[in-house]
């Protein structure tokens, strides 16, 4: 399986295996998770999200993302009244 994956995917698989091992160690052996380890997992999860997000989303402006999330139905409000 790993023969066909690129090095970044392999790194994410290793990080996921480490997180799984840490979870099992906490549950069964009383392992104490420290800040450095938690910060590393957060950085890894954030980088994985950024790696797999489409380029259009990364390059979009905030207003484009908000209009896409809320839908572009054309309902704009001005002064508390709906535009007709």
PDB file of C-alpha atoms in Angstrom:
ATOM      1  CA  UNK A   1       0.000   0.000   0.000  1.00  0.00           C
ATOM      2  CA  UNK A   2       2.741   2.483   0.941  1.00  0.00           C
ATOM      3  CA  UNK A   3       4.639   1.732  -2.259  1.00  0.00           C
ATOM      4  CA  UNK A   4       2.195   3.850  -4.282  1.00  0.00           C
ATOM      5  CA  UNK A   5       1.719   6.714  -1.829  1.00  0.00           C
ATOM      6  CA  UNK A   6       3.856   9.822  -1.864  1.00  0.00           C
ATOM      7  CA  UNK A   7       6.010  10.843   1.080  1.00  0.00           C
ATOM      8  CA  UNK A   8       3.504  13.342   2.493  1.00  0.00           C
ATOM      9  CA  UNK A   9       0.779  10.687   2.694  1.00  0.00           C
ATOM     10  CA  UNK A  10       3.246   8.339   4.386  1.00  0.00           C
ATOM     11  CA  UNK A  11       4.012  11.019   6.964  1.00  0.00           C
ATOM     12  CA  UNK A  12       0.308  11.506   7.707  1.00  0.00           C
ATOM     13  CA  UNK A  13      -0.125   7.748   8.087  1.00  0.00           C
ATOM     14  CA  UNK A  14       2.740   7.628  10.587  1.00  0.00           C
ATOM     15  CA  UNK A  15       1.263  10.560  12.539  1.00  0.00           C
ATOM     16  CA  UNK A  16      -2.134   8.850  12.618  1.00  0.00           C
ATOM     17  CA  UNK A  17      -0.514   5.653  13.882  1.00  0.00           C
ATOM     18  CA  UNK A  18       1.280   7.631  16.603  1.00  0.00           C
ATOM     19  CA  UNK A  19      -1.990   9.291  17.641  1.00  0.00           C
ATOM     20  CA  UNK A  20      -3.699   5.897  17.791  1.00  0.00           C
ATOM     21  CA  UNK A  21      -0.855   4.449  19.866  1.00  0.00           C
ATOM     22  CA  UNK A  22      -0.976   7.446  22.206  1.00  0.00           C
ATOM     23  CA  UNK A  23      -4.735   7.057  22.677  1.00  0.00           C
ATOM     24  CA  UNK A  24      -4.350   3.369  23.513  1.00  0.00           C
ATOM     25  CA  UNK A  25      -1.481   4.171  25.900  1.00  0.00           C
ATOM     26  CA  UNK A  26      -3.577   6.786  27.703  1.00  0.00           C
ATOM     27  CA  UNK A  27      -6.559   4.463  28.044  1.00  0.00           C
ATOM     28  CA  UNK A  28      -4.761   1.291  29.112  1.00  0.00           C
ATOM     29  CA  UNK A  29      -1.437   2.338  30.621  1.00  0.00           C
ATOM     30  CA  UNK A  30      -2.130   5.757  32.152  1.00  0.00           C
ATOM     31  CA  UNK A  31       0.226   7.623  29.809  1.00  0.00           C
ATOM     32  CA  UNK A  32       0.243  11.385  30.397  1.00  0.00           C
ATOM     33  CA  UNK A  33      -0.157  13.556  27.293  1.00  0.00           C
ATOM     34  CA  UNK A  34       1.873  16.745  27.518  1.00  0.00           C
ATOM     35  CA  UNK A  35       1.476  20.058  25.747  1.00  0.00           C
ATOM     36  CA  UNK A  36       4.267  19.412  23.214  1.00  0.00           C
ATOM     37  CA  UNK A  37       2.618  16.237  21.981  1.00  0.00           C
ATOM     38  CA  UNK A  38      -0.824  17.829  21.787  1.00  0.00           C
ATOM     39  CA  UNK A  39       0.572  20.834  19.910  1.00  0.00           C
ATOM     40  CA  UNK A  40       2.285  18.486  17.443  1.00  0.00           C
ATOM     41  CA  UNK A  41      -0.970  16.659  16.752  1.00  0.00           C
ATOM     42  CA  UNK A  42      -2.806  19.944  16.224  1.00  0.00           C
ATOM     43  CA  UNK A  43      -0.149  21.159  13.771  1.00  0.00           C
ATOM     44  CA  UNK A  44      -0.280  17.832  11.917  1.00  0.00           C
ATOM     45  CA  UNK A  45      -4.101  17.904  11.700  1.00  0.00           C
ATOM     46  CA  UNK A  46      -4.058  21.513  10.480  1.00  0.00           C
ATOM     47  CA  UNK A  47      -1.442  20.765   7.830  1.00  0.00           C
ATOM     48  CA  UNK A  48      -3.443  17.752   6.667  1.00  0.00           C
ATOM     49  CA  UNK A  49      -6.554  19.911   6.256  1.00  0.00           C
ATOM     50  CA  UNK A  50      -4.577  22.501   4.307  1.00  0.00           C
ATOM     51  CA  UNK A  51      -2.958  19.819   2.130  1.00  0.00           C
ATOM     52  CA  UNK A  52      -6.273  18.323   1.018  1.00  0.00           C
ATOM     53  CA  UNK A  53      -8.357  21.502   0.615  1.00  0.00           C
ATOM     54  CA  UNK A  54      -8.870  22.559  -3.026  1.00  0.00           C
ATOM     55  CA  UNK A  55      -6.762  25.457  -4.277  1.00  0.00           C
ATOM     56  CA  UNK A  56      -9.882  27.510  -5.085  1.00  0.00           C
ATOM     57  CA  UNK A  57     -10.781  27.656  -1.406  1.00  0.00           C
ATOM     58  CA  UNK A  58      -7.267  28.649  -0.346  1.00  0.00           C
ATOM     59  CA  UNK A  59      -7.138  31.431  -2.935  1.00  0.00           C
ATOM     60  CA  UNK A  60     -10.673  32.723  -2.361  1.00  0.00           C
ATOM     61  CA  UNK A  61     -11.302  35.917  -0.435  1.00  0.00           C
ATOM     62  CA  UNK A  62     -13.321  35.985   2.774  1.00  0.00           C
ATOM     63  CA  UNK A  63     -16.367  37.513   1.089  1.00  0.00           C
ATOM     64  CA  UNK A  64     -16.345  34.800  -1.588  1.00  0.00           C
ATOM     65  CA  UNK A  65     -16.191  32.084   1.075  1.00  0.00           C
ATOM     66  CA  UNK A  66     -19.000  33.642   3.101  1.00  0.00           C
ATOM     67  CA  UNK A  67     -21.254  34.036   0.086  1.00  0.00           C
ATOM     68  CA  UNK A  68     -20.596  30.412  -0.889  1.00  0.00           C
ATOM     69  CA  UNK A  69     -21.269  29.186   2.659  1.00  0.00           C
ATOM     70  CA  UNK A  70     -24.476  31.191   3.099  1.00  0.00           C
ATOM     71  CA  UNK A  71     -25.613  30.801  -0.479  1.00  0.00           C
ATOM     72  CA  UNK A  72     -25.879  33.583  -2.968  1.00  0.00           C
ATOM     73  CA  UNK A  73     -29.651  33.994  -2.795  1.00  0.00           C
ATOM     74  CA  UNK A  74     -29.406  37.763  -3.133  1.00  0.00           C
ATOM     75  CA  UNK A  75     -31.001  38.548   0.234  1.00  0.00           C
ATOM     76  CA  UNK A  76     -29.233  41.672   1.365  1.00  0.00           C
ATOM     77  CA  UNK A  77     -30.416  43.585   4.354  1.00  0.00           C
ATOM     78  CA  UNK A  78     -30.090  47.313   4.759  1.00  0.00           C
ATOM     79  CA  UNK A  79     -31.280  49.112   7.822  1.00  0.00           C
ATOM     80  CA  UNK A  80     -32.959  46.024   9.253  1.00  0.00           C
ATOM     81  CA  UNK A  81     -35.388  45.694   6.331  1.00  0.00           C
ATOM     82  CA  UNK A  82     -35.271  43.082   3.617  1.00  0.00           C
ATOM     83  CA  UNK A  83     -34.628  44.355   0.138  1.00  0.00           C
ATOM     84  CA  UNK A  84     -37.383  43.626  -2.305  1.00  0.00           C
TER      85      UNK A  84
END
